């Protein structure tokens, strides 16, 4: 366990009721499987199983010579509550197929219920229509439901509206309590900090962190948007020339005024302060590095980046190491051990506790509302 995960284990959850404490989960029909996508998937599964006092279910997942995925469930799941834990590896498509085939295998083996535990939901960035593209996260959601999922546990969806793509219950857990606790316990002078949104799009998340820590907020405006934001929705694309006569000979469709990005400005005072940039995903770090340089120029003397999902693709660790960022804090929703070896600035917060509590409550038929306490509509 990472040295920084110990503090997060002090995040208190209420003790289970007496009926739940007396219950033997194995006799009660709880089975937890982990897929084969990455060793960290099994590590996360072991942590969750240990907290619940059960053994991981026996399953064999492997790739055949032609790269087909084969799954063999090696114990009975008839009439049992099955939970399939799957983290996302770099080979995301293989990871999805492992999940689908394992769920379908449990369904055809007459499992009572099948809950998918995907801390990071794949293809969540592709949740909006872009010109002639497609809403891929809707497709992935449909495949999971068709395979046999009856419930989904995930964490910090890129857009909360993704829950509407499913026709099954979805519990979108939050990692913010653990990240907030890290700030309070691992940043000694955090009272001199300011929460920063690297773009107006992440201002709501920054506001939520700032209000809970009783800190100020700053927003960077005018920076170059990422590729996702720059793409224009095809439904809003104006014609290249004015069109007349389509509706009525005397009517014209007005042209949209093209966007023009203003110079980079920082709304809020960061001079002589610790800057804590918050977001849900850190993958391509160019925008974070640029934001850190801007904050340094404005007088911030220490810069942290806090995110739930650390994809950290390609050369992200090297860019972070060479940047003005002092520390990047992410959770273990996605494996990133290799990236940590390349960049000592990357720290990990363990969120297995809240996942295990969610599994326990679902299995015992208890309310999930405690895990969403003090979370508003905009959080």
mmCIF file of C-alpha atoms in Angstrom:
data_model
loop_
_atom_site.group_PDB
_atom_site.id
_atom_site.type_symbol
_atom_site.label_atom_id
_atom_site.label_comp_id
_atom_site.label_asym_id
_atom_site.label_seq_id
_atom_site.Cartn_x
_atom_site.Cartn_y
_atom_site.Cartn_z
ATOM 1 C CA UNK A 1 0.000 0.000 0.000
ATOM 2 C CA UNK A 2 1.238 3.472 -0.860
ATOM 3 C CA UNK A 3 2.476 5.553 2.053
ATOM 4 C CA UNK A 4 -0.178 8.126 1.292
ATOM 5 C CA UNK A 5 -3.057 5.674 1.411
ATOM 6 C CA UNK A 6 -2.809 5.115 5.150
ATOM 7 C CA UNK A 7 -4.325 8.484 5.952
ATOM 8 C CA UNK A 8 -7.248 7.823 3.659
ATOM 9 C CA UNK A 9 -8.124 4.662 5.523
ATOM 10 C CA UNK A 10 -9.261 6.892 8.366
ATOM 11 C CA UNK A 11 -12.247 7.935 6.282
ATOM 12 C CA UNK A 12 -14.961 6.664 8.610
ATOM 13 C CA UNK A 13 -17.996 4.724 7.485
ATOM 14 C CA UNK A 14 -20.714 3.667 9.937
ATOM 15 C CA UNK A 15 -20.519 0.162 11.411
ATOM 16 C CA UNK A 16 -22.829 -2.337 9.712
ATOM 17 C CA UNK A 17 -26.000 -3.258 11.597
ATOM 18 C CA UNK A 18 -25.922 -6.308 13.842
ATOM 19 C CA UNK A 19 -27.717 -8.436 11.281
ATOM 20 C CA UNK A 20 -25.019 -7.662 8.721
ATOM 21 C CA UNK A 21 -22.162 -8.260 11.169
ATOM 22 C CA UNK A 22 -23.543 -11.665 12.073
ATOM 23 C CA UNK A 23 -23.970 -12.594 8.431
ATOM 24 C CA UNK A 24 -21.492 -14.943 6.781
ATOM 25 C CA UNK A 25 -21.101 -13.416 3.315
ATOM 26 C CA UNK A 26 -19.975 -16.655 1.714
ATOM 27 C CA UNK A 27 -23.009 -18.564 2.981
ATOM 28 C CA UNK A 28 -25.153 -15.566 2.131
ATOM 29 C CA UNK A 29 -24.246 -15.916 -1.510
ATOM 30 C CA UNK A 30 -21.697 -13.149 -2.180
ATOM 31 C CA UNK A 31 -19.128 -13.868 -4.899
ATOM 32 C CA UNK A 32 -16.471 -11.382 -6.041
ATOM 33 C CA UNK A 33 -14.601 -11.908 -9.301
ATOM 34 C CA UNK A 34 -11.780 -9.888 -10.803
ATOM 35 C CA UNK A 35 -10.828 -9.913 -14.450
ATOM 36 C CA UNK A 36 -7.390 -10.331 -15.948
ATOM 37 C CA UNK A 37 -6.852 -6.876 -17.455
ATOM 38 C CA UNK A 38 -4.042 -5.826 -15.114
ATOM 39 C CA UNK A 39 -2.422 -7.095 -11.892
ATOM 40 C CA UNK A 40 -3.776 -3.984 -10.167
ATOM 41 C CA UNK A 41 -7.306 -5.122 -10.941
ATOM 42 C CA UNK A 42 -6.688 -8.229 -8.871
ATOM 43 C CA UNK A 43 -4.924 -6.156 -6.201
ATOM 44 C CA UNK A 44 -7.936 -3.861 -5.890
ATOM 45 C CA UNK A 45 -10.198 -6.909 -5.780
ATOM 46 C CA UNK A 46 -8.119 -8.417 -2.965
ATOM 47 C CA UNK A 47 -8.378 -5.247 -0.902
ATOM 48 C CA UNK A 48 -12.136 -5.157 -1.341
ATOM 49 C CA UNK A 49 -12.498 -8.875 -0.536
ATOM 50 C CA UNK A 50 -10.382 -8.512 2.613
ATOM 51 C CA UNK A 51 -12.541 -5.662 3.859
ATOM 52 C CA UNK A 52 -15.645 -7.794 3.298
ATOM 53 C CA UNK A 53 -14.113 -10.920 4.861
ATOM 54 C CA UNK A 54 -14.512 -13.105 1.762
ATOM 55 C CA UNK A 55 -12.224 -14.876 -0.692
ATOM 56 C CA UNK A 56 -11.994 -13.886 -4.330
ATOM 57 C CA UNK A 57 -14.008 -16.141 -6.613
ATOM 58 C CA UNK A 58 -12.200 -18.639 -8.808
ATOM 59 C CA UNK A 59 -12.192 -17.623 -12.447
ATOM 60 C CA UNK A 60 -9.785 -18.066 -15.333
ATOM 61 C CA UNK A 61 -9.495 -15.283 -17.914
ATOM 62 C CA UNK A 62 -6.957 -15.537 -20.705
ATOM 63 C CA UNK A 63 -6.245 -14.693 -24.323
ATOM 64 C CA UNK A 64 -6.073 -17.427 -26.933
ATOM 65 C CA UNK A 65 -3.479 -17.430 -29.696
ATOM 66 C CA UNK A 66 -5.810 -15.494 -32.014
ATOM 67 C CA UNK A 67 -6.397 -12.855 -29.261
ATOM 68 C CA UNK A 68 -9.899 -14.070 -28.459
ATOM 69 C CA UNK A 69 -10.837 -13.711 -24.799
ATOM 70 C CA UNK A 70 -11.891 -16.861 -22.970
ATOM 71 C CA UNK A 71 -13.493 -16.928 -19.525
ATOM 72 C CA UNK A 72 -14.046 -20.005 -17.359
ATOM 73 C CA UNK A 73 -15.979 -19.602 -14.099
ATOM 74 C CA UNK A 74 -14.547 -22.234 -11.780
ATOM 75 C CA UNK A 75 -17.159 -22.267 -9.028
ATOM 76 C CA UNK A 76 -20.939 -22.269 -8.800
ATOM 77 C CA UNK A 77 -22.674 -18.896 -8.953
ATOM 78 C CA UNK A 78 -26.245 -20.215 -9.201
ATOM 79 C CA UNK A 79 -28.562 -18.034 -7.138
ATOM 80 C CA UNK A 80 -25.735 -15.833 -5.837
ATOM 81 C CA UNK A 81 -24.982 -12.107 -5.886
ATOM 82 C CA UNK A 82 -21.977 -11.715 -8.190
ATOM 83 C CA UNK A 83 -19.739 -8.637 -8.256
ATOM 84 C CA UNK A 84 -17.268 -8.299 -11.132
ATOM 85 C CA UNK A 85 -14.410 -5.857 -10.470
ATOM 86 C CA UNK A 86 -12.660 -4.511 -13.530
ATOM 87 C CA UNK A 87 -10.144 -1.695 -13.831
ATOM 88 C CA UNK A 88 -9.149 -0.188 -17.151
ATOM 89 C CA UNK A 89 -5.765 -1.095 -18.629
ATOM 90 C CA UNK A 90 -4.062 0.506 -21.632
ATOM 91 C CA UNK A 91 -5.706 -2.127 -23.837
ATOM 92 C CA UNK A 92 -9.150 -0.767 -23.069
ATOM 93 C CA UNK A 93 -10.970 -2.774 -25.746
ATOM 94 C CA UNK A 94 -9.667 -6.102 -24.393
ATOM 95 C CA UNK A 95 -10.643 -4.925 -20.923
ATOM 96 C CA UNK A 96 -14.214 -4.293 -22.057
ATOM 97 C CA UNK A 97 -14.443 -7.699 -23.731
ATOM 98 C CA UNK A 98 -13.199 -9.415 -20.567
ATOM 99 C CA UNK A 99 -15.916 -7.653 -18.622
ATOM 100 C CA UNK A 100 -18.689 -8.476 -21.101
ATOM 101 C CA UNK A 101 -17.745 -12.143 -21.451
ATOM 102 C CA UNK A 102 -17.383 -12.627 -17.693
ATOM 103 C CA UNK A 103 -20.778 -11.020 -17.042
ATOM 104 C CA UNK A 104 -22.389 -13.130 -19.749
ATOM 105 C CA UNK A 105 -20.777 -16.287 -18.318
ATOM 106 C CA UNK A 106 -22.267 -15.511 -14.891
ATOM 107 C CA UNK A 107 -25.638 -14.798 -16.448
ATOM 108 C CA UNK A 108 -25.725 -18.100 -18.308
ATOM 109 C CA UNK A 109 -24.660 -19.807 -15.054
ATOM 110 C CA UNK A 110 -27.879 -18.549 -13.395
ATOM 111 C CA UNK A 111 -26.419 -15.929 -11.045
ATOM 112 C CA UNK A 112 -29.097 -14.153 -9.015
ATOM 113 C CA UNK A 113 -27.654 -10.697 -9.748
ATOM 114 C CA UNK A 114 -24.534 -9.385 -11.482
ATOM 115 C CA UNK A 115 -23.068 -6.051 -10.423
ATOM 116 C CA UNK A 116 -20.229 -4.517 -12.382
ATOM 117 C CA UNK A 117 -17.660 -2.558 -10.364
ATOM 118 C CA UNK A 118 -15.904 -0.252 -12.845
ATOM 119 C CA UNK A 119 -14.200 2.553 -10.911
ATOM 120 C CA UNK A 120 -13.451 4.227 -14.249
ATOM 121 C CA UNK A 121 -16.110 3.874 -16.940
ATOM 122 C CA UNK A 122 -14.421 3.365 -20.351
ATOM 123 C CA UNK A 123 -15.147 5.707 -23.251
ATOM 124 C CA UNK A 124 -16.733 8.178 -20.837
ATOM 125 C CA UNK A 125 -15.152 11.099 -22.708
ATOM 126 C CA UNK A 126 -17.108 10.122 -25.824
ATOM 127 C CA UNK A 127 -20.499 10.933 -24.321
ATOM 128 C CA UNK A 128 -21.540 13.734 -26.693
ATOM 129 C CA UNK A 129 -22.332 13.851 -30.383
ATOM 130 C CA UNK A 130 -19.462 15.326 -32.375
ATOM 131 C CA UNK A 131 -20.174 16.068 -36.041
ATOM 132 C CA UNK A 132 -20.454 12.684 -37.795
ATOM 133 C CA UNK A 133 -19.191 10.663 -34.845
ATOM 134 C CA UNK A 134 -21.215 8.727 -32.317
ATOM 135 C CA UNK A 135 -21.929 8.599 -28.599
ATOM 136 C CA UNK A 136 -19.680 5.634 -27.846
ATOM 137 C CA UNK A 137 -20.339 5.552 -24.100
ATOM 138 C CA UNK A 138 -24.005 4.871 -24.917
ATOM 139 C CA UNK A 139 -22.925 1.888 -27.037
ATOM 140 C CA UNK A 140 -20.727 0.530 -24.215
ATOM 141 C CA UNK A 141 -23.574 0.955 -21.725
ATOM 142 C CA UNK A 142 -25.972 -0.917 -24.016
ATOM 143 C CA UNK A 143 -23.506 -3.791 -24.446
ATOM 144 C CA UNK A 144 -23.042 -4.147 -20.691
ATOM 145 C CA UNK A 145 -26.779 -4.216 -20.073
ATOM 146 C CA UNK A 146 -27.271 -6.717 -22.909
ATOM 147 C CA UNK A 147 -24.523 -8.966 -21.497
ATOM 148 C CA UNK A 148 -26.453 -9.296 -18.247
ATOM 149 C CA UNK A 149 -25.429 -6.560 -15.788
ATOM 150 C CA UNK A 150 -28.163 -5.815 -13.262
ATOM 151 C CA UNK A 151 -26.350 -3.000 -11.421
ATOM 152 C CA UNK A 152 -23.289 -0.794 -11.949
ATOM 153 C CA UNK A 153 -20.936 0.776 -9.419
ATOM 154 C CA UNK A 154 -18.614 3.415 -10.823
ATOM 155 C CA UNK A 155 -16.872 6.569 -9.641
ATOM 156 C CA UNK A 156 -16.876 10.190 -10.829
ATOM 157 C CA UNK A 157 -18.353 9.771 -14.292
ATOM 158 C CA UNK A 158 -16.995 12.316 -16.753
ATOM 159 C CA UNK A 159 -20.570 13.517 -17.206
ATOM 160 C CA UNK A 160 -23.275 12.545 -14.709
ATOM 161 C CA UNK A 161 -25.757 12.256 -17.580
ATOM 162 C CA UNK A 162 -24.029 9.007 -18.637
ATOM 163 C CA UNK A 163 -26.164 7.300 -15.987
ATOM 164 C CA UNK A 164 -29.123 7.850 -18.317
ATOM 165 C CA UNK A 165 -27.513 5.586 -20.945
ATOM 166 C CA UNK A 166 -28.227 2.561 -18.729
ATOM 167 C CA UNK A 167 -31.548 0.859 -18.098
ATOM 168 C CA UNK A 168 -30.202 -0.564 -14.824
ATOM 169 C CA UNK A 169 -29.396 1.171 -11.490
ATOM 170 C CA UNK A 170 -26.085 3.080 -11.504
ATOM 171 C CA UNK A 171 -24.280 4.246 -8.358
ATOM 172 C CA UNK A 172 -21.863 7.034 -9.293
ATOM 173 C CA UNK A 173 -19.658 7.207 -6.178
ATOM 174 C CA UNK A 174 -17.420 10.177 -5.346
ATOM 175 C CA UNK A 175 -13.694 10.212 -4.622
ATOM 176 C CA UNK A 176 -13.743 13.784 -3.320
ATOM 177 C CA UNK A 177 -13.886 12.830 0.422
ATOM 178 C CA UNK A 178 -10.577 10.985 0.063
ATOM 179 C CA UNK A 179 -8.939 13.753 -1.974
ATOM 180 C CA UNK A 180 -10.153 16.385 0.482
ATOM 181 C CA UNK A 181 -8.756 14.334 3.346
ATOM 182 C CA UNK A 182 -5.416 14.083 1.541
ATOM 183 C CA UNK A 183 -5.298 17.878 1.222
ATOM 184 C CA UNK A 184 -6.042 18.345 4.913
ATOM 185 C CA UNK A 185 -3.555 15.746 6.149
ATOM 186 C CA UNK A 186 -0.705 15.876 3.623
ATOM 187 C CA UNK A 187 -0.499 19.598 2.825
ATOM 188 C CA UNK A 188 0.464 21.223 6.165
ATOM 189 C CA UNK A 189 -0.259 24.828 5.132
ATOM 190 C CA UNK A 190 -3.307 24.078 2.983
ATOM 191 C CA UNK A 191 -5.140 27.000 4.630
ATOM 192 C CA UNK A 192 -2.980 29.225 2.458
ATOM 193 C CA UNK A 193 -4.186 27.450 -0.677
ATOM 194 C CA UNK A 194 -6.572 28.382 -3.443
ATOM 195 C CA UNK A 195 -8.565 25.864 -5.481
ATOM 196 C CA UNK A 196 -8.021 26.329 -9.213
ATOM 197 C CA UNK A 197 -10.161 25.368 -12.196
ATOM 198 C CA UNK A 198 -7.895 25.089 -15.240
ATOM 199 C CA UNK A 199 -10.849 26.012 -17.451
ATOM 200 C CA UNK A 200 -14.369 27.365 -16.872
ATOM 201 C CA UNK A 201 -15.714 23.859 -17.589
ATOM 202 C CA UNK A 202 -14.227 22.533 -14.329
ATOM 203 C CA UNK A 203 -15.334 25.500 -12.212
ATOM 204 C CA UNK A 204 -18.171 23.594 -10.530
ATOM 205 C CA UNK A 205 -15.814 20.918 -9.238
ATOM 206 C CA UNK A 206 -13.389 23.573 -8.014
ATOM 207 C CA UNK A 207 -16.221 25.420 -6.284
ATOM 208 C CA UNK A 208 -17.287 22.216 -4.506
ATOM 209 C CA UNK A 209 -13.741 21.608 -3.204
ATOM 210 C CA UNK A 210 -13.327 25.255 -2.176
ATOM 211 C CA UNK A 211 -16.585 25.387 -0.219
ATOM 212 C CA UNK A 212 -15.781 22.200 1.684
ATOM 213 C CA UNK A 213 -12.267 23.365 2.567
ATOM 214 C CA UNK A 214 -13.375 26.975 3.212
ATOM 215 C CA UNK A 215 -10.860 28.228 0.649
ATOM 216 C CA UNK A 216 -10.874 30.706 -2.215
ATOM 217 C CA UNK A 217 -11.258 29.793 -5.879
ATOM 218 C CA UNK A 218 -9.475 30.846 -9.061
ATOM 219 C CA UNK A 219 -10.399 30.131 -12.684
ATOM 220 C CA UNK A 220 -8.034 30.162 -15.660
ATOM 221 C CA UNK A 221 -9.807 31.547 -18.694
ATOM 222 C CA UNK A 222 -8.632 31.887 -22.268
ATOM 223 C CA UNK A 223 -6.286 28.913 -22.388
ATOM 224 C CA UNK A 224 -6.232 26.741 -25.500
ATOM 225 C CA UNK A 225 -9.019 24.199 -25.182
ATOM 226 C CA UNK A 226 -8.354 20.501 -25.593
ATOM 227 C CA UNK A 227 -9.329 18.616 -28.737
ATOM 228 C CA UNK A 228 -12.622 17.489 -27.241
ATOM 229 C CA UNK A 229 -13.753 21.042 -26.519
ATOM 230 C CA UNK A 230 -12.565 22.379 -29.859
ATOM 231 C CA UNK A 231 -14.656 19.966 -31.890
ATOM 232 C CA UNK A 232 -17.882 21.558 -33.040
ATOM 233 C CA UNK A 233 -21.179 19.776 -32.582
ATOM 234 C CA UNK A 234 -22.386 18.950 -36.084
ATOM 235 C CA UNK A 235 -25.936 19.931 -35.228
ATOM 236 C CA UNK A 236 -24.777 23.504 -34.579
ATOM 237 C CA UNK A 237 -22.586 23.857 -37.654
ATOM 238 C CA UNK A 238 -23.822 26.778 -39.791
ATOM 239 C CA UNK A 239 -23.846 26.531 -43.582
ATOM 240 C CA UNK A 240 -20.866 28.039 -45.380
ATOM 241 C CA UNK A 241 -23.137 30.467 -47.249
ATOM 242 C CA UNK A 242 -26.390 32.072 -46.360
ATOM 243 C CA UNK A 243 -29.314 29.889 -47.333
ATOM 244 C CA UNK A 244 -32.417 31.505 -48.722
ATOM 245 C CA UNK A 245 -35.711 30.027 -49.753
ATOM 246 C CA UNK A 246 -35.420 26.943 -47.527
ATOM 247 C CA UNK A 247 -38.207 28.104 -45.230
ATOM 248 C CA UNK A 248 -39.597 31.146 -47.006
ATOM 249 C CA UNK A 249 -38.149 33.254 -49.807
ATOM 250 C CA UNK A 250 -37.921 36.288 -47.532
ATOM 251 C CA UNK A 251 -36.193 34.491 -44.630
ATOM 252 C CA UNK A 252 -32.479 33.929 -44.096
ATOM 253 C CA UNK A 253 -30.704 31.696 -41.573
ATOM 254 C CA UNK A 254 -28.332 33.895 -39.568
ATOM 255 C CA UNK A 255 -24.701 32.854 -39.462
ATOM 256 C CA UNK A 256 -23.020 32.082 -36.137
ATOM 257 C CA UNK A 257 -20.247 34.434 -35.100
ATOM 258 C CA UNK A 258 -16.997 32.425 -34.879
ATOM 259 C CA UNK A 259 -15.481 32.003 -31.416
ATOM 260 C CA UNK A 260 -12.348 33.915 -30.556
ATOM 261 C CA UNK A 261 -10.399 32.945 -27.428
ATOM 262 C CA UNK A 262 -9.285 35.867 -25.276
ATOM 263 C CA UNK A 263 -5.769 36.116 -23.839
ATOM 264 C CA UNK A 264 -5.095 33.872 -20.858
ATOM 265 C CA UNK A 265 -6.333 35.421 -17.632
ATOM 266 C CA UNK A 266 -6.549 34.128 -14.072
ATOM 267 C CA UNK A 267 -9.718 35.177 -12.305
ATOM 268 C CA UNK A 268 -8.744 35.163 -8.628
ATOM 269 C CA UNK A 269 -5.630 35.877 -6.582
ATOM 270 C CA UNK A 270 -2.947 33.148 -6.502
ATOM 271 C CA UNK A 271 0.066 35.289 -5.575
ATOM 272 C CA UNK A 272 1.985 33.808 -2.643
ATOM 273 C CA UNK A 273 -0.504 30.963 -2.372
ATOM 274 C CA UNK A 274 -0.568 27.203 -2.895
ATOM 275 C CA UNK A 275 -2.514 26.404 -6.072
ATOM 276 C CA UNK A 276 -4.519 23.158 -6.106
ATOM 277 C CA UNK A 277 -5.834 22.308 -9.585
ATOM 278 C CA UNK A 278 -8.801 19.898 -9.453
ATOM 279 C CA UNK A 279 -10.344 17.831 -12.238
ATOM 280 C CA UNK A 280 -11.923 14.409 -12.758
ATOM 281 C CA UNK A 281 -9.470 12.944 -15.316
ATOM 282 C CA UNK A 282 -5.798 13.598 -15.990
ATOM 283 C CA UNK A 283 -4.712 11.966 -19.222
ATOM 284 C CA UNK A 284 -3.046 14.303 -21.714
ATOM 285 C CA UNK A 285 -1.213 16.592 -19.291
ATOM 286 C CA UNK A 286 -0.471 19.460 -21.692
ATOM 287 C CA UNK A 287 -3.321 21.593 -20.348
ATOM 288 C CA UNK A 288 -2.268 20.921 -16.728
ATOM 289 C CA UNK A 289 1.357 21.802 -17.472
ATOM 290 C CA UNK A 290 0.289 25.018 -19.220
ATOM 291 C CA UNK A 291 -1.981 25.899 -16.288
ATOM 292 C CA UNK A 292 0.881 25.306 -13.834
ATOM 293 C CA UNK A 293 3.175 27.623 -15.802
ATOM 294 C CA UNK A 294 0.483 30.312 -15.820
ATOM 295 C CA UNK A 295 -0.019 29.992 -12.065
ATOM 296 C CA UNK A 296 3.748 30.188 -11.455
ATOM 297 C CA UNK A 297 3.887 33.393 -13.475
ATOM 298 C CA UNK A 298 1.052 34.792 -11.336
ATOM 299 C CA UNK A 299 2.987 34.096 -8.125
ATOM 300 C CA UNK A 300 1.829 30.669 -6.881
ATOM 301 C CA UNK A 301 4.720 29.075 -4.983
ATOM 302 C CA UNK A 302 3.476 25.468 -4.943
ATOM 303 C CA UNK A 303 1.201 23.666 -7.377
ATOM 304 C CA UNK A 304 -0.758 20.466 -6.799
ATOM 305 C CA UNK A 305 -3.006 18.585 -9.224
ATOM 306 C CA UNK A 306 -5.850 16.492 -7.779
ATOM 307 C CA UNK A 307 -7.849 14.126 -9.998
ATOM 308 C CA UNK A 308 -9.906 10.983 -9.559
ATOM 309 C CA UNK A 309 -8.765 9.055 -12.615
ATOM 310 C CA UNK A 310 -5.077 9.029 -13.513
ATOM 311 C CA UNK A 311 -4.899 7.720 -17.079
ATOM 312 C CA UNK A 312 -1.521 9.443 -17.580
ATOM 313 C CA UNK A 313 -1.099 8.182 -21.128
ATOM 314 C CA UNK A 314 1.971 8.283 -23.358
ATOM 315 C CA UNK A 315 4.731 10.618 -22.068
ATOM 316 C CA UNK A 316 2.597 12.175 -19.330
ATOM 317 C CA UNK A 317 4.957 11.123 -16.469
ATOM 318 C CA UNK A 318 7.963 12.755 -18.179
ATOM 319 C CA UNK A 319 6.035 15.967 -18.869
ATOM 320 C CA UNK A 320 4.905 16.127 -15.243
ATOM 321 C CA UNK A 321 8.435 15.541 -13.976
ATOM 322 C CA UNK A 322 9.771 18.385 -16.126
ATOM 323 C CA UNK A 323 6.915 20.781 -15.343
ATOM 324 C CA UNK A 324 6.241 23.335 -12.592
ATOM 325 C CA UNK A 325 3.795 20.896 -10.963
ATOM 326 C CA UNK A 326 5.003 19.832 -7.505
ATOM 327 C CA UNK A 327 2.675 16.874 -6.988
ATOM 328 C CA UNK A 328 -0.057 14.958 -8.830
ATOM 329 C CA UNK A 329 -2.528 13.102 -6.618
ATOM 330 C CA UNK A 330 -4.837 10.489 -8.161
ATOM 331 C CA UNK A 331 -6.820 7.523 -6.863
ATOM 332 C CA UNK A 332 -6.316 3.844 -7.697
ATOM 333 C CA UNK A 333 -9.360 3.635 -9.960
ATOM 334 C CA UNK A 334 -6.878 3.054 -12.813
ATOM 335 C CA UNK A 335 -3.532 1.203 -12.563
ATOM 336 C CA UNK A 336 -0.563 3.591 -12.780
ATOM 337 C CA UNK A 337 2.337 1.794 -11.051
ATOM 338 C CA UNK A 338 4.583 2.156 -14.113
ATOM 339 C CA UNK A 339 3.898 5.889 -14.305
ATOM 340 C CA UNK A 340 4.817 6.272 -10.615
ATOM 341 C CA UNK A 341 8.172 4.625 -11.258
ATOM 342 C CA UNK A 342 8.823 7.143 -14.029
ATOM 343 C CA UNK A 343 7.658 10.156 -12.004
ATOM 344 C CA UNK A 344 8.012 10.368 -8.183
ATOM 345 C CA UNK A 345 5.655 13.364 -8.183
ATOM 346 C CA UNK A 346 2.659 11.035 -8.696
ATOM 347 C CA UNK A 347 0.927 9.983 -5.456
ATOM 348 C CA UNK A 348 -1.930 7.529 -4.935
ATOM 349 C CA UNK A 349 -5.012 7.612 -2.719
ATOM 350 C CA UNK A 350 -6.765 4.309 -1.995
ATOM 351 C CA UNK A 351 -10.546 4.277 -2.576
ATOM 352 C CA UNK A 352 -11.153 0.536 -2.028
ATOM 353 C CA UNK A 353 -12.952 1.335 1.236
ATOM 354 C CA UNK A 354 -15.914 3.073 -0.375
ATOM 355 C CA UNK A 355 -16.176 0.412 -3.096
ATOM 356 C CA UNK A 356 -16.282 -2.386 -0.511
ATOM 357 C CA UNK A 357 -18.912 -0.528 1.516
ATOM 358 C CA UNK A 358 -21.026 -0.048 -1.610
ATOM 359 C CA UNK A 359 -20.791 -3.776 -2.365
ATOM 360 C CA UNK A 360 -21.730 -4.666 1.222
ATOM 361 C CA UNK A 361 -24.756 -2.381 1.213
ATOM 362 C CA UNK A 362 -26.029 -3.611 -2.151
ATOM 363 C CA UNK A 363 -25.594 -7.256 -1.135
ATOM 364 C CA UNK A 364 -27.380 -6.717 2.192
ATOM 365 C CA UNK A 365 -30.157 -4.648 0.639
ATOM 366 C CA UNK A 366 -29.213 -1.533 2.632
ATOM 367 C CA UNK A 367 -29.595 2.100 1.632
ATOM 368 C CA UNK A 368 -26.795 3.702 -0.360
ATOM 369 C CA UNK A 369 -27.705 7.231 0.709
ATOM 370 C CA UNK A 370 -24.966 7.434 3.358
ATOM 371 C CA UNK A 371 -22.297 7.195 0.659
ATOM 372 C CA UNK A 372 -23.823 10.263 -1.027
ATOM 373 C CA UNK A 373 -24.260 12.422 2.054
ATOM 374 C CA UNK A 374 -23.748 16.171 1.577
ATOM 375 C CA UNK A 375 -23.468 15.745 -2.196
ATOM 376 C CA UNK A 376 -25.489 18.325 -4.087
ATOM 377 C CA UNK A 377 -26.941 18.192 -7.558
ATOM 378 C CA UNK A 378 -24.030 20.169 -9.011
ATOM 379 C CA UNK A 379 -21.294 18.105 -7.297
#
